[in-house]
């Protein structure tokens, strides 16, 4: 079954950083983009940014610019989302979701990674 | 506050039909035929149910249908089944960011 496999839950202190991984099938590294989306408790989904898995070029939402870094490791088929200077407002489920070049919808999602920021 | 507005919850009895709305603006829902709908069961990955307003991916039941009027898109589920109980959220392409996307807040569907 084709799926995106995300890393497990994380608990971090304010000010720390978190790195969430997303292992993807090989075909994602050709003609697809990988997006990162989050959902805080009681809130709607929020787009964070997108990365070209093969080339590594990323574009970030203005809200997270300077705090988020998205990277890709083609050798292991894994994508990463690094978020720094965490605060309690970053407590959320973080999802990776793939979208084929030219399409405007996400055809595959990860199950989400819960990141809890608490002192 | 989400960019697209959805009702927080809807409910229906088995066999009935329900409709979930998703309201945006002319910069997203109203301006493009790029609305998609996703189903999310607890502890499972979201699943694409409808794309480009009306299209169903392979394997999705024809009980699920999508439509749009003006700045509001809708997801209709007919012949409700217990397994349809889940969260549903909409998404739309937005012209405000070249590669970006906006989402609805999600709607909890309860099958009574």
mmCIF file with all atom_site columns, C-alpha atoms in Angstrom:
data_model
loop_
_atom_site.group_PDB
_atom_site.id
_atom_site.type_symbol
_atom_site.label_atom_id
_atom_site.label_alt_id
_atom_site.label_comp_id
_atom_site.label_asym_id
_atom_site.label_entity_id
_atom_site.label_seq_id
_atom_site.pdbx_PDB_ins_code
_atom_site.Cartn_x
_atom_site.Cartn_y
_atom_site.Cartn_z
_atom_site.occupancy
_atom_site.B_iso_or_equiv
_atom_site.pdbx_formal_charge
_atom_site.auth_seq_id
_atom_site.auth_comp_id
_atom_site.auth_asym_id
_atom_site.auth_atom_id
_atom_site.pdbx_PDB_model_num
ATOM 1   C CA . UNK A 1 1   ? 0.000   0.000  0.000   1.00 0.00 ? 1   UNK A CA 1
ATOM 2   C CA . UNK A 1 2   ? 1.428   3.353  -1.043  1.00 0.00 ? 2   UNK A CA 1
ATOM 3   C CA . UNK A 1 3   ? 1.854   5.658  1.918   1.00 0.00 ? 3   UNK A CA 1
ATOM 4   C CA . UNK A 1 4   ? 3.837   8.460  3.451   1.00 0.00 ? 4   UNK A CA 1
ATOM 5   C CA . UNK A 1 5   ? 5.380   7.344  6.743   1.00 0.00 ? 5   UNK A CA 1
ATOM 6   C CA . UNK A 1 6   ? 5.967   10.075 9.287   1.00 0.00 ? 6   UNK A CA 1
ATOM 7   C CA . UNK A 1 7   ? 8.082   10.040 12.434  1.00 0.00 ? 7   UNK A CA 1
ATOM 8   C CA . UNK A 1 8   ? 6.626   9.642  15.899  1.00 0.00 ? 8   UNK A CA 1
ATOM 9   C CA . UNK A 1 9   ? 5.342   12.202 18.400  1.00 0.00 ? 9   UNK A CA 1
ATOM 10  C CA . UNK A 1 10  ? 7.693   14.762 19.895  1.00 0.00 ? 10  UNK A CA 1
ATOM 11  C CA . UNK A 1 11  ? 7.675   16.774 23.105  1.00 0.00 ? 11  UNK A CA 1
ATOM 12  C CA . UNK A 1 12  ? 9.815   19.899 23.095  1.00 0.00 ? 12  UNK A CA 1
ATOM 13  C CA . UNK A 1 13  ? 10.497  22.816 25.394  1.00 0.00 ? 13  UNK A CA 1
ATOM 14  C CA . UNK A 1 14  ? 9.863   26.413 24.320  1.00 0.00 ? 14  UNK A CA 1
ATOM 15  C CA . UNK A 1 15  ? 12.746  27.763 22.298  1.00 0.00 ? 15  UNK A CA 1
ATOM 16  C CA . UNK A 1 16  ? 13.837  24.353 21.056  1.00 0.00 ? 16  UNK A CA 1
ATOM 17  C CA . UNK A 1 17  ? 13.676  22.970 17.516  1.00 0.00 ? 17  UNK A CA 1
ATOM 18  C CA . UNK A 1 18  ? 11.918  19.910 16.124  1.00 0.00 ? 18  UNK A CA 1
ATOM 19  C CA . UNK A 1 19  ? 12.621  17.862 13.017  1.00 0.00 ? 19  UNK A CA 1
ATOM 20  C CA . UNK A 1 20  ? 9.784   15.802 11.550  1.00 0.00 ? 20  UNK A CA 1
ATOM 21  C CA . UNK A 1 21  ? 10.480  13.201 8.886   1.00 0.00 ? 21  UNK A CA 1
ATOM 22  C CA . UNK A 1 22  ? 8.340   11.829 6.080   1.00 0.00 ? 22  UNK A CA 1
ATOM 23  C CA . UNK A 1 23  ? 9.473   8.724  4.179   1.00 0.00 ? 23  UNK A CA 1
ATOM 24  C CA . UNK A 1 24  ? 8.028   8.654  0.695   1.00 0.00 ? 24  UNK A CA 1
ATOM 25  C CA . UNK A 1 25  ? 7.827   6.118  -2.149  1.00 0.00 ? 25  UNK A CA 1
ATOM 26  C CA . UNK A 1 26  ? 10.380  6.586  -4.915  1.00 0.00 ? 26  UNK A CA 1
ATOM 27  C CA . UNK A 1 27  ? 7.936   7.935  -7.461  1.00 0.00 ? 27  UNK A CA 1
ATOM 28  C CA . UNK A 1 28  ? 7.420   11.039 -5.305  1.00 0.00 ? 28  UNK A CA 1
ATOM 29  C CA . UNK A 1 29  ? 10.937  12.112 -6.254  1.00 0.00 ? 29  UNK A CA 1
ATOM 30  C CA . UNK A 1 30  ? 9.889   12.607 -9.838  1.00 0.00 ? 30  UNK A CA 1
ATOM 31  C CA . UNK A 1 31  ? 7.188   15.063 -10.913 1.00 0.00 ? 31  UNK A CA 1
ATOM 32  C CA . UNK A 1 32  ? 5.815   15.644 -7.403  1.00 0.00 ? 32  UNK A CA 1
ATOM 33  C CA . UNK A 1 33  ? 6.043   18.306 -4.762  1.00 0.00 ? 33  UNK A CA 1
ATOM 34  C CA . UNK A 1 34  ? 5.846   17.618 -1.032  1.00 0.00 ? 34  UNK A CA 1
ATOM 35  C CA . UNK A 1 35  ? 3.905   20.032 1.098   1.00 0.00 ? 35  UNK A CA 1
ATOM 36  C CA . UNK A 1 36  ? 3.858   20.443 4.859   1.00 0.00 ? 36  UNK A CA 1
ATOM 37  C CA . UNK A 1 37  ? 0.638   21.360 6.620   1.00 0.00 ? 37  UNK A CA 1
ATOM 38  C CA . UNK A 1 38  ? -0.172  21.665 10.299  1.00 0.00 ? 38  UNK A CA 1
ATOM 39  C CA . UNK A 1 39  ? -3.264  21.689 12.457  1.00 0.00 ? 39  UNK A CA 1
ATOM 40  C CA . UNK A 1 40  ? -3.246  23.070 15.976  1.00 0.00 ? 40  UNK A CA 1
ATOM 41  C CA . UNK A 1 41  ? -5.884  21.951 18.497  1.00 0.00 ? 41  UNK A CA 1
ATOM 42  C CA . UNK A 1 42  ? -9.244  23.483 17.641  1.00 0.00 ? 42  UNK A CA 1
ATOM 43  C CA . UNK A 1 43  ? -7.825  25.219 14.580  1.00 0.00 ? 43  UNK A CA 1
ATOM 44  C CA . UNK A 1 44  ? -8.022  24.632 10.854  1.00 0.00 ? 44  UNK A CA 1
ATOM 45  C CA . UNK A 1 45  ? -5.257  23.325 8.671   1.00 0.00 ? 45  UNK A CA 1
ATOM 46  C CA . UNK A 1 46  ? -2.454  25.694 7.848   1.00 0.00 ? 46  UNK A CA 1
ATOM 47  C CA . UNK A 1 47  ? -0.108  25.470 4.886   1.00 0.00 ? 47  UNK A CA 1
ATOM 48  C CA . UNK A 1 48  ? 3.541   25.799 5.893   1.00 0.00 ? 48  UNK A CA 1
ATOM 49  C CA . UNK A 1 49  ? 5.454   25.342 2.684   1.00 0.00 ? 49  UNK A CA 1
ATOM 50  C CA . UNK A 1 50  ? 6.485   23.085 -0.162  1.00 0.00 ? 50  UNK A CA 1
ATOM 51  C CA . UNK A 1 51  ? 9.644   21.381 -1.382  1.00 0.00 ? 51  UNK A CA 1
ATOM 52  C CA . UNK A 1 52  ? 10.705  19.833 -4.663  1.00 0.00 ? 52  UNK A CA 1
ATOM 53  C CA . UNK A 1 53  ? 11.863  16.404 -3.431  1.00 0.00 ? 53  UNK A CA 1
ATOM 54  C CA . UNK A 1 54  ? 14.362  15.864 -6.222  1.00 0.00 ? 54  UNK A CA 1
ATOM 55  C CA . UNK A 1 55  ? 15.918  19.306 -6.441  1.00 0.00 ? 55  UNK A CA 1
ATOM 56  C CA . UNK A 1 56  ? 15.510  20.414 -2.839  1.00 0.00 ? 56  UNK A CA 1
ATOM 57  C CA . UNK A 1 57  ? 14.199  23.875 -3.636  1.00 0.00 ? 57  UNK A CA 1
ATOM 58  C CA . UNK A 1 58  ? 11.676  24.997 -1.037  1.00 0.00 ? 58  UNK A CA 1
ATOM 59  C CA . UNK A 1 59  ? 9.120   27.782 -0.741  1.00 0.00 ? 59  UNK A CA 1
ATOM 60  C CA . UNK A 1 60  ? 7.762   28.744 2.652   1.00 0.00 ? 60  UNK A CA 1
ATOM 61  C CA . UNK A 1 61  ? 4.665   30.468 3.932   1.00 0.00 ? 61  UNK A CA 1
ATOM 62  C CA . UNK A 1 62  ? 5.516   33.982 5.001   1.00 0.00 ? 62  UNK A CA 1
ATOM 63  C CA . UNK A 1 63  ? 4.291   33.141 8.500   1.00 0.00 ? 63  UNK A CA 1
ATOM 64  C CA . UNK A 1 64  ? 7.054   30.572 8.991   1.00 0.00 ? 64  UNK A CA 1
ATOM 65  C CA . UNK A 1 65  ? 9.822   32.211 6.963   1.00 0.00 ? 65  UNK A CA 1
ATOM 66  C CA . UNK A 1 66  ? 13.017  32.246 8.975   1.00 0.00 ? 66  UNK A CA 1
ATOM 67  C CA . UNK A 1 67  ? 11.855  29.501 11.340  1.00 0.00 ? 67  UNK A CA 1
ATOM 68  C CA . UNK A 1 68  ? 11.187  26.576 9.012   1.00 0.00 ? 68  UNK A CA 1
ATOM 69  C CA . UNK A 1 69  ? 13.561  24.574 6.855   1.00 0.00 ? 69  UNK A CA 1
ATOM 70  C CA . UNK A 1 70  ? 12.422  21.808 4.532   1.00 0.00 ? 70  UNK A CA 1
ATOM 71  C CA . UNK A 1 71  ? 14.975  19.371 3.187   1.00 0.00 ? 71  UNK A CA 1
ATOM 72  C CA . UNK A 1 72  ? 15.126  16.146 1.252   1.00 0.00 ? 72  UNK A CA 1
ATOM 73  C CA . UNK A 1 73  ? 17.402  13.094 1.326   1.00 0.00 ? 73  UNK A CA 1
ATOM 74  C CA . UNK A 1 74  ? 17.075  11.329 -1.997  1.00 0.00 ? 74  UNK A CA 1
ATOM 75  C CA . UNK A 1 75  ? 19.337  8.474  -0.873  1.00 0.00 ? 75  UNK A CA 1
ATOM 76  C CA . UNK A 1 76  ? 16.853  7.350  1.775   1.00 0.00 ? 76  UNK A CA 1
ATOM 77  C CA . UNK A 1 77  ? 13.675  8.696  0.196   1.00 0.00 ? 77  UNK A CA 1
ATOM 78  C CA . UNK A 1 78  ? 12.989  10.858 3.241   1.00 0.00 ? 78  UNK A CA 1
ATOM 79  C CA . UNK A 1 79  ? 11.860  14.449 3.549   1.00 0.00 ? 79  UNK A CA 1
ATOM 80  C CA . UNK A 1 80  ? 12.287  16.608 6.624   1.00 0.00 ? 80  UNK A CA 1
ATOM 81  C CA . UNK A 1 81  ? 10.616  19.639 8.135   1.00 0.00 ? 81  UNK A CA 1
ATOM 82  C CA . UNK A 1 82  ? 12.636  21.511 10.748  1.00 0.00 ? 82  UNK A CA 1
ATOM 83  C CA . UNK A 1 83  ? 10.885  24.158 12.862  1.00 0.00 ? 83  UNK A CA 1
ATOM 84  C CA . UNK A 1 84  ? 12.927  26.300 15.263  1.00 0.00 ? 84  UNK A CA 1
ATOM 85  C CA . UNK A 1 85  ? 12.240  28.672 18.167  1.00 0.00 ? 85  UNK A CA 1
ATOM 86  C CA . UNK A 1 86  ? 9.194   26.695 19.197  1.00 0.00 ? 86  UNK A CA 1
ATOM 87  C CA . UNK A 1 87  ? 6.454   28.175 21.363  1.00 0.00 ? 87  UNK A CA 1
ATOM 88  C CA . UNK A 1 88  ? 3.274   26.711 22.799  1.00 0.00 ? 88  UNK A CA 1
ATOM 89  C CA . UNK A 1 89  ? 1.453   27.979 19.706  1.00 0.00 ? 89  UNK A CA 1
ATOM 90  C CA . UNK A 1 90  ? 3.400   25.455 17.638  1.00 0.00 ? 90  UNK A CA 1
ATOM 91  C CA . UNK A 1 91  ? 1.709   22.560 19.407  1.00 0.00 ? 91  UNK A CA 1
ATOM 92  C CA . UNK A 1 92  ? -0.004  20.810 16.513  1.00 0.00 ? 92  UNK A CA 1
ATOM 93  C CA . UNK A 1 93  ? -0.216  17.834 14.221  1.00 0.00 ? 93  UNK A CA 1
ATOM 94  C CA . UNK A 1 94  ? 2.215   18.214 11.334  1.00 0.00 ? 94  UNK A CA 1
ATOM 95  C CA . UNK A 1 95  ? 1.432   16.493 8.041   1.00 0.00 ? 95  UNK A CA 1
ATOM 96  C CA . UNK A 1 96  ? 3.346   15.861 4.863   1.00 0.00 ? 96  UNK A CA 1
ATOM 97  C CA . UNK A 1 97  ? 1.199   15.676 1.715   1.00 0.00 ? 97  UNK A CA 1
ATOM 98  C CA . UNK A 1 98  ? 2.210   15.038 -1.883  1.00 0.00 ? 98  UNK A CA 1
ATOM 99  C CA . UNK A 1 99  ? 0.951   16.832 -4.947  1.00 0.00 ? 99  UNK A CA 1
ATOM 100 C CA . UNK A 1 100 ? 1.791   15.992 -8.545  1.00 0.00 ? 100 UNK A CA 1
ATOM 101 C CA . UNK A 1 101 ? 3.254   18.785 -10.657 1.00 0.00 ? 101 UNK A CA 1
ATOM 102 C CA . UNK A 1 102 ? 0.391   20.579 -12.385 1.00 0.00 ? 102 UNK A CA 1
ATOM 103 C CA . UNK A 1 103 ? -2.282  19.217 -10.060 1.00 0.00 ? 103 UNK A CA 1
ATOM 104 C CA . UNK A 1 104 ? -3.994  21.338 -7.426  1.00 0.00 ? 104 UNK A CA 1
ATOM 105 C CA . UNK A 1 105 ? -4.855  18.640 -4.894  1.00 0.00 ? 105 UNK A CA 1
ATOM 106 C CA . UNK A 1 106 ? -3.008  16.342 -2.506  1.00 0.00 ? 106 UNK A CA 1
ATOM 107 C CA . UNK A 1 107 ? -3.200  12.715 -3.537  1.00 0.00 ? 107 UNK A CA 1
ATOM 108 C CA . UNK A 1 108 ? -1.354  11.221 -0.557  1.00 0.00 ? 108 UNK A CA 1
ATOM 109 C CA . UNK A 1 109 ? -0.970  12.249 3.072   1.00 0.00 ? 109 UNK A CA 1
ATOM 110 C CA . UNK A 1 110 ? 1.002   11.094 6.050   1.00 0.00 ? 110 UNK A CA 1
ATOM 111 C CA . UNK A 1 111 ? -0.800  10.224 9.281   1.00 0.00 ? 111 UNK A CA 1
ATOM 112 C CA . UNK A 1 112 ? 0.566   13.294 10.980  1.00 0.00 ? 112 UNK A CA 1
ATOM 113 C CA . UNK A 1 113 ? 3.145   13.857 13.721  1.00 0.00 ? 113 UNK A CA 1
ATOM 114 C CA . UNK A 1 114 ? 2.046   15.404 17.005  1.00 0.00 ? 114 UNK A CA 1
ATOM 115 C CA . UNK A 1 115 ? 4.483   17.997 18.282  1.00 0.00 ? 115 UNK A CA 1
ATOM 116 C CA . UNK A 1 116 ? 3.803   19.208 21.814  1.00 0.00 ? 116 UNK A CA 1
ATOM 117 C CA . UNK A 1 117 ? 5.618   22.276 23.088  1.00 0.00 ? 117 UNK A CA 1
ATOM 118 C CA . UNK A 1 118 ? 5.525   22.533 26.855  1.00 0.00 ? 118 UNK A CA 1
ATOM 119 C CA . UNK A 1 119 ? 7.796   23.708 29.625  1.00 0.00 ? 119 UNK A CA 1
ATOM 120 C CA . UNK B 2 1   ? -9.474  31.240 11.849  1.00 0.00 ? 1   UNK B CA 1
ATOM 121 C CA . UNK B 2 2   ? -9.367  29.253 8.607   1.00 0.00 ? 2   UNK B CA 1
ATOM 122 C CA . UNK B 2 3   ? -9.297  30.836 5.179   1.00 0.00 ? 3   UNK B CA 1
ATOM 123 C CA . UNK B 2 4   ? -12.238 28.685 4.037   1.00 0.00 ? 4   UNK B CA 1
ATOM 124 C CA . UNK B 2 5   ? -15.371 28.430 6.174   1.00 0.00 ? 5   UNK B CA 1
ATOM 125 C CA . UNK B 2 6   ? -16.976 25.087 6.945   1.00 0.00 ? 6   UNK B CA 1
ATOM 126 C CA . UNK B 2 7   ? -19.654 24.163 9.469   1.00 0.00 ? 7   UNK B CA 1
ATOM 127 C CA . UNK B 2 8   ? -18.149 22.653 12.595  1.00 0.00 ? 8   UNK B CA 1
ATOM 128 C CA . UNK B 2 9   ? -20.430 19.648 12.503  1.00 0.00 ? 9   UNK B CA 1
ATOM 129 C CA . UNK B 2 10  ? -23.172 17.927 10.537  1.00 0.00 ? 10  UNK B CA 1
ATOM 130 C CA . UNK B 2 11  ? -25.101 14.776 11.213  1.00 0.00 ? 11  UNK B CA 1
ATOM 131 C CA . UNK B 2 12  ? -27.398 12.372 9.468   1.00 0.00 ? 12  UNK B CA 1
ATOM 132 C CA . UNK B 2 13  ? -28.971 8.960  9.805   1.00 0.00 ? 13  UNK B CA 1
ATOM 133 C CA . UNK B 2 14  ? -27.890 5.921  7.809   1.00 0.00 ? 14  UNK B CA 1
ATOM 134 C CA . UNK B 2 15  ? -29.273 6.067  4.283   1.00 0.00 ? 15  UNK B CA 1
ATOM 135 C CA . UNK B 2 16  ? -29.797 9.816  4.333   1.00 0.00 ? 16  UNK B CA 1
ATOM 136 C CA . UNK B 2 17  ? -27.853 12.442 2.399   1.00 0.00 ? 17  UNK B CA 1
ATOM 137 C CA . UNK B 2 18  ? -25.856 15.294 3.880   1.00 0.00 ? 18  UNK B CA 1
ATOM 138 C CA . UNK B 2 19  ? -24.059 18.271 2.399   1.00 0.00 ? 19  UNK B CA 1
ATOM 139 C CA . UNK B 2 20  ? -20.997 20.049 3.758   1.00 0.00 ? 20  UNK B CA 1
ATOM 140 C CA . UNK B 2 21  ? -20.296 23.560 2.543   1.00 0.00 ? 21  UNK B CA 1
ATOM 141 C CA . UNK B 2 22  ? -16.964 25.296 2.066   1.00 0.00 ? 22  UNK B CA 1
ATOM 142 C CA . UNK B 2 23  ? -17.060 29.061 1.557   1.00 0.00 ? 23  UNK B CA 1
ATOM 143 C CA . UNK B 2 24  ? -14.161 31.130 0.328   1.00 0.00 ? 24  UNK B CA 1
ATOM 144 C CA . UNK B 2 25  ? -13.633 34.146 -1.902  1.00 0.00 ? 25  UNK B CA 1
ATOM 145 C CA . UNK B 2 26  ? -13.141 34.983 -5.546  1.00 0.00 ? 26  UNK B CA 1
ATOM 146 C CA . UNK B 2 27  ? -9.373  34.559 -4.981  1.00 0.00 ? 27  UNK B CA 1
ATOM 147 C CA . UNK B 2 28  ? -9.758  30.888 -4.195  1.00 0.00 ? 28  UNK B CA 1
ATOM 148 C CA . UNK B 2 29  ? -12.980 28.844 -4.335  1.00 0.00 ? 29  UNK B CA 1
ATOM 149 C CA . UNK B 2 30  ? -14.859 31.241 -6.567  1.00 0.00 ? 30  UNK B CA 1
ATOM 150 C CA . UNK B 2 31  ? -12.033 31.969 -8.936  1.00 0.00 ? 31  UNK B CA 1
ATOM 151 C CA . UNK B 2 32  ? -10.851 28.485 -9.836  1.00 0.00 ? 32  UNK B CA 1
ATOM 152 C CA . UNK B 2 33  ? -12.176 24.958 -10.251 1.00 0.00 ? 33  UNK B CA 1
ATOM 153 C CA . UNK B 2 34  ? -9.537  23.608 -7.898  1.00 0.00 ? 34  UNK B CA 1
ATOM 154 C CA . UNK B 2 35  ? -11.468 22.627 -4.796  1.00 0.00 ? 35  UNK B CA 1
ATOM 155 C CA . UNK B 2 36  ? -10.663 19.284 -3.207  1.00 0.00 ? 36  UNK B CA 1
ATOM 156 C CA . UNK B 2 37  ? -12.167 17.378 -0.302  1.00 0.00 ? 37  UNK B CA 1
ATOM 157 C CA . UNK B 2 38  ? -10.514 15.050 2.186   1.00 0.00 ? 38  UNK B CA 1
ATOM 158 C CA . UNK B 2 39  ? -11.776 12.526 4.698   1.00 0.00 ? 39  UNK B CA 1
ATOM 159 C CA . UNK B 2 40  ? -9.900  11.944 7.924   1.00 0.00 ? 40  UNK B CA 1
ATOM 160 C CA . UNK B 2 41  ? -10.631 9.182  10.390  1.00 0.00 ? 41  UNK B CA 1
ATOM 161 C CA . UNK B 2 42  ? -8.980  9.339  13.830  1.00 0.00 ? 42  UNK B CA 1
ATOM 162 C CA . UNK B 2 43  ? -5.349  8.229  13.747  1.00 0.00 ? 43  UNK B CA 1
ATOM 163 C CA . UNK B 2 44  ? -5.429  7.744  9.985   1.00 0.00 ? 44  UNK B CA 1
ATOM 164 C CA . UNK B 2 45  ? -3.987  9.696  7.099   1.00 0.00 ? 45  UNK B CA 1
ATOM 165 C CA . UNK B 2 46  ? -6.367  12.084 5.348   1.00 0.00 ? 46  UNK B CA 1
ATOM 166 C CA . UNK B 2 47  ? -7.789  10.613 2.145   1.00 0.00 ? 47  UNK B CA 1
ATOM 167 C CA . UNK B 2 48  ? -8.603  12.445 -1.068  1.00 0.00 ? 48  UNK B CA 1
ATOM 168 C CA . UNK B 2 49  ? -12.312 12.114 -1.849  1.00 0.00 ? 49  UNK B CA 1
ATOM 169 C CA . UNK B 2 50  ? -12.985 14.776 -4.495  1.00 0.00 ? 50  UNK B CA 1
ATOM 170 C CA . UNK B 2 51  ? -10.639 16.871 -6.628  1.00 0.00 ? 51  UNK B CA 1
ATOM 171 C CA . UNK B 2 52  ? -11.133 19.742 -9.067  1.00 0.00 ? 52  UNK B CA 1
ATOM 172 C CA . UNK B 2 53  ? -14.599 20.387 -7.604  1.00 0.00 ? 53  UNK B CA 1
ATOM 173 C CA . UNK B 2 54  ? -16.400 17.364 -9.032  1.00 0.00 ? 54  UNK B CA 1
ATOM 174 C CA . UNK B 2 55  ? -13.955 14.553 -9.785  1.00 0.00 ? 55  UNK B CA 1
ATOM 175 C CA . UNK B 2 56  ? -13.669 11.330 -7.790  1.00 0.00 ? 56  UNK B CA 1
ATOM 176 C CA . UNK B 2 57  ? -10.357 9.481  -7.587  1.00 0.00 ? 57  UNK B CA 1
ATOM 177 C CA . UNK B 2 58  ? -10.333 5.852  -8.539  1.00 0.00 ? 58  UNK B CA 1
ATOM 178 C CA . UNK B 2 59  ? -11.810 3.700  -5.787  1.00 0.00 ? 59  UNK B CA 1
ATOM 179 C CA . UNK B 2 60  ? -13.950 6.410  -4.181  1.00 0.00 ? 60  UNK B CA 1
ATOM 180 C CA . UNK B 2 61  ? -17.630 5.544  -3.935  1.00 0.00 ? 61  UNK B CA 1
ATOM 181 C CA . UNK B 2 62  ? -20.043 7.416  -6.178  1.00 0.00 ? 62  UNK B CA 1
ATOM 182 C CA . UNK B 2 63  ? -21.979 8.229  -3.006  1.00 0.00 ? 63  UNK B CA 1
ATOM 183 C CA . UNK B 2 64  ? -19.546 11.117 -2.702  1.00 0.00 ? 64  UNK B CA 1
ATOM 184 C CA . UNK B 2 65  ? -20.048 14.072 -5.021  1.00 0.00 ? 65  UNK B CA 1
ATOM 185 C CA . UNK B 2 66  ? -18.834 17.645 -5.243  1.00 0.00 ? 66  UNK B CA 1
ATOM 186 C CA . UNK B 2 67  ? -20.198 20.872 -6.661  1.00 0.00 ? 67  UNK B CA 1
ATOM 187 C CA . UNK B 2 68  ? -19.632 24.610 -6.597  1.00 0.00 ? 68  UNK B CA 1
ATOM 188 C CA . UNK B 2 69  ? -21.701 27.753 -6.832  1.00 0.00 ? 69  UNK B CA 1
ATOM 189 C CA . UNK B 2 70  ? -20.019 31.128 -6.661  1.00 0.00 ? 70  UNK B CA 1
ATOM 190 C CA . UNK B 2 71  ? -17.629 31.228 -3.725  1.00 0.00 ? 71  UNK B CA 1
ATOM 191 C CA . UNK B 2 72  ? -19.098 28.132 -2.059  1.00 0.00 ? 72  UNK B CA 1
ATOM 192 C CA . UNK B 2 73  ? -18.189 24.539 -2.778  1.00 0.00 ? 73  UNK B CA 1
ATOM 193 C CA . UNK B 2 74  ? -20.125 21.576 -1.429  1.00 0.00 ? 74  UNK B CA 1
ATOM 194 C CA . UNK B 2 75  ? -19.524 17.932 -0.669  1.00 0.00 ? 75  UNK B CA 1
ATOM 195 C CA . UNK B 2 76  ? -22.575 15.696 -0.710  1.00 0.00 ? 76  UNK B CA 1
ATOM 196 C CA . UNK B 2 77  ? -22.619 12.207 0.722   1.00 0.00 ? 77  UNK B CA 1
ATOM 197 C CA . UNK B 2 78  ? -25.643 10.142 -0.199  1.00 0.00 ? 78  UNK B CA 1
ATOM 198 C CA . UNK B 2 79  ? -26.769 6.869  1.343   1.00 0.00 ? 79  UNK B CA 1
ATOM 199 C CA . UNK B 2 80  ? -24.909 7.607  4.582   1.00 0.00 ? 80  UNK B CA 1
ATOM 200 C CA . UNK B 2 81  ? -23.074 4.683  6.127   1.00 0.00 ? 81  UNK B CA 1
ATOM 201 C CA . UNK B 2 82  ? -21.549 4.286  9.566   1.00 0.00 ? 82  UNK B CA 1
ATOM 202 C CA . UNK B 2 83  ? -18.049 4.234  8.061   1.00 0.00 ? 83  UNK B CA 1
ATOM 203 C CA . UNK B 2 84  ? -18.608 7.742  6.659   1.00 0.00 ? 84  UNK B CA 1
ATOM 204 C CA . UNK B 2 85  ? -18.369 9.153  10.189  1.00 0.00 ? 85  UNK B CA 1
ATOM 205 C CA . UNK B 2 86  ? -15.166 11.200 10.064  1.00 0.00 ? 86  UNK B CA 1
ATOM 206 C CA . UNK B 2 87  ? -13.788 14.702 9.713   1.00 0.00 ? 87  UNK B CA 1
ATOM 207 C CA . UNK B 2 88  ? -14.017 16.290 6.271   1.00 0.00 ? 88  UNK B CA 1
ATOM 208 C CA . UNK B 2 89  ? -12.045 19.292 5.152   1.00 0.00 ? 89  UNK B CA 1
ATOM 209 C CA . UNK B 2 90  ? -11.882 21.254 1.949   1.00 0.00 ? 90  UNK B CA 1
ATOM 210 C CA . UNK B 2 91  ? -8.961  22.850 0.201   1.00 0.00 ? 91  UNK B CA 1
ATOM 211 C CA . UNK B 2 92  ? -8.607  25.289 -2.662  1.00 0.00 ? 92  UNK B CA 1
ATOM 212 C CA . UNK B 2 93  ? -5.936  26.712 -4.863  1.00 0.00 ? 93  UNK B CA 1
ATOM 213 C CA . UNK B 2 94  ? -5.391  30.358 -4.045  1.00 0.00 ? 94  UNK B CA 1
ATOM 214 C CA . UNK B 2 95  ? -4.034  33.093 -6.255  1.00 0.00 ? 95  UNK B CA 1
ATOM 215 C CA . UNK B 2 96  ? -2.489  34.775 -3.238  1.00 0.00 ? 96  UNK B CA 1
ATOM 216 C CA . UNK B 2 97  ? 0.512   32.439 -3.398  1.00 0.00 ? 97  UNK B CA 1
ATOM 217 C CA . UNK B 2 98  ? 1.905   30.711 -6.462  1.00 0.00 ? 98  UNK B CA 1
ATOM 218 C CA . UNK B 2 99  ? 2.373   27.333 -4.823  1.00 0.00 ? 99  UNK B CA 1
ATOM 219 C CA . UNK B 2 100 ? 0.157   27.803 -1.848  1.00 0.00 ? 100 UNK B CA 1
ATOM 220 C CA . UNK B 2 101 ? -3.172  26.472 -0.821  1.00 0.00 ? 101 UNK B CA 1
ATOM 221 C CA . UNK B 2 102 ? -5.896  27.322 1.650   1.00 0.00 ? 102 UNK B CA 1
ATOM 222 C CA . UNK B 2 103 ? -7.928  25.000 3.802   1.00 0.00 ? 103 UNK B CA 1
ATOM 223 C CA . UNK B 2 104 ? -11.221 24.876 5.591   1.00 0.00 ? 104 UNK B CA 1
ATOM 224 C CA . UNK B 2 105 ? -11.494 24.334 9.315   1.00 0.00 ? 105 UNK B CA 1
ATOM 225 C CA . UNK B 2 106 ? -12.977 20.885 8.944   1.00 0.00 ? 106 UNK B CA 1
ATOM 226 C CA . UNK B 2 107 ? -16.424 19.441 9.589   1.00 0.00 ? 107 UNK B CA 1
ATOM 227 C CA . UNK B 2 108 ? -17.160 16.556 11.923  1.00 0.00 ? 108 UNK B CA 1
ATOM 228 C CA . UNK B 2 109 ? -19.734 14.221 10.368  1.00 0.00 ? 109 UNK B CA 1
ATOM 229 C CA . UNK B 2 110 ? -21.710 12.130 12.818  1.00 0.00 ? 110 UNK B CA 1
ATOM 230 C CA . UNK B 2 111 ? -23.786 9.231  11.561  1.00 0.00 ? 111 UNK B CA 1
ATOM 231 C CA . UNK B 2 112 ? -26.613 8.879  14.055  1.00 0.00 ? 112 UNK B CA 1
#
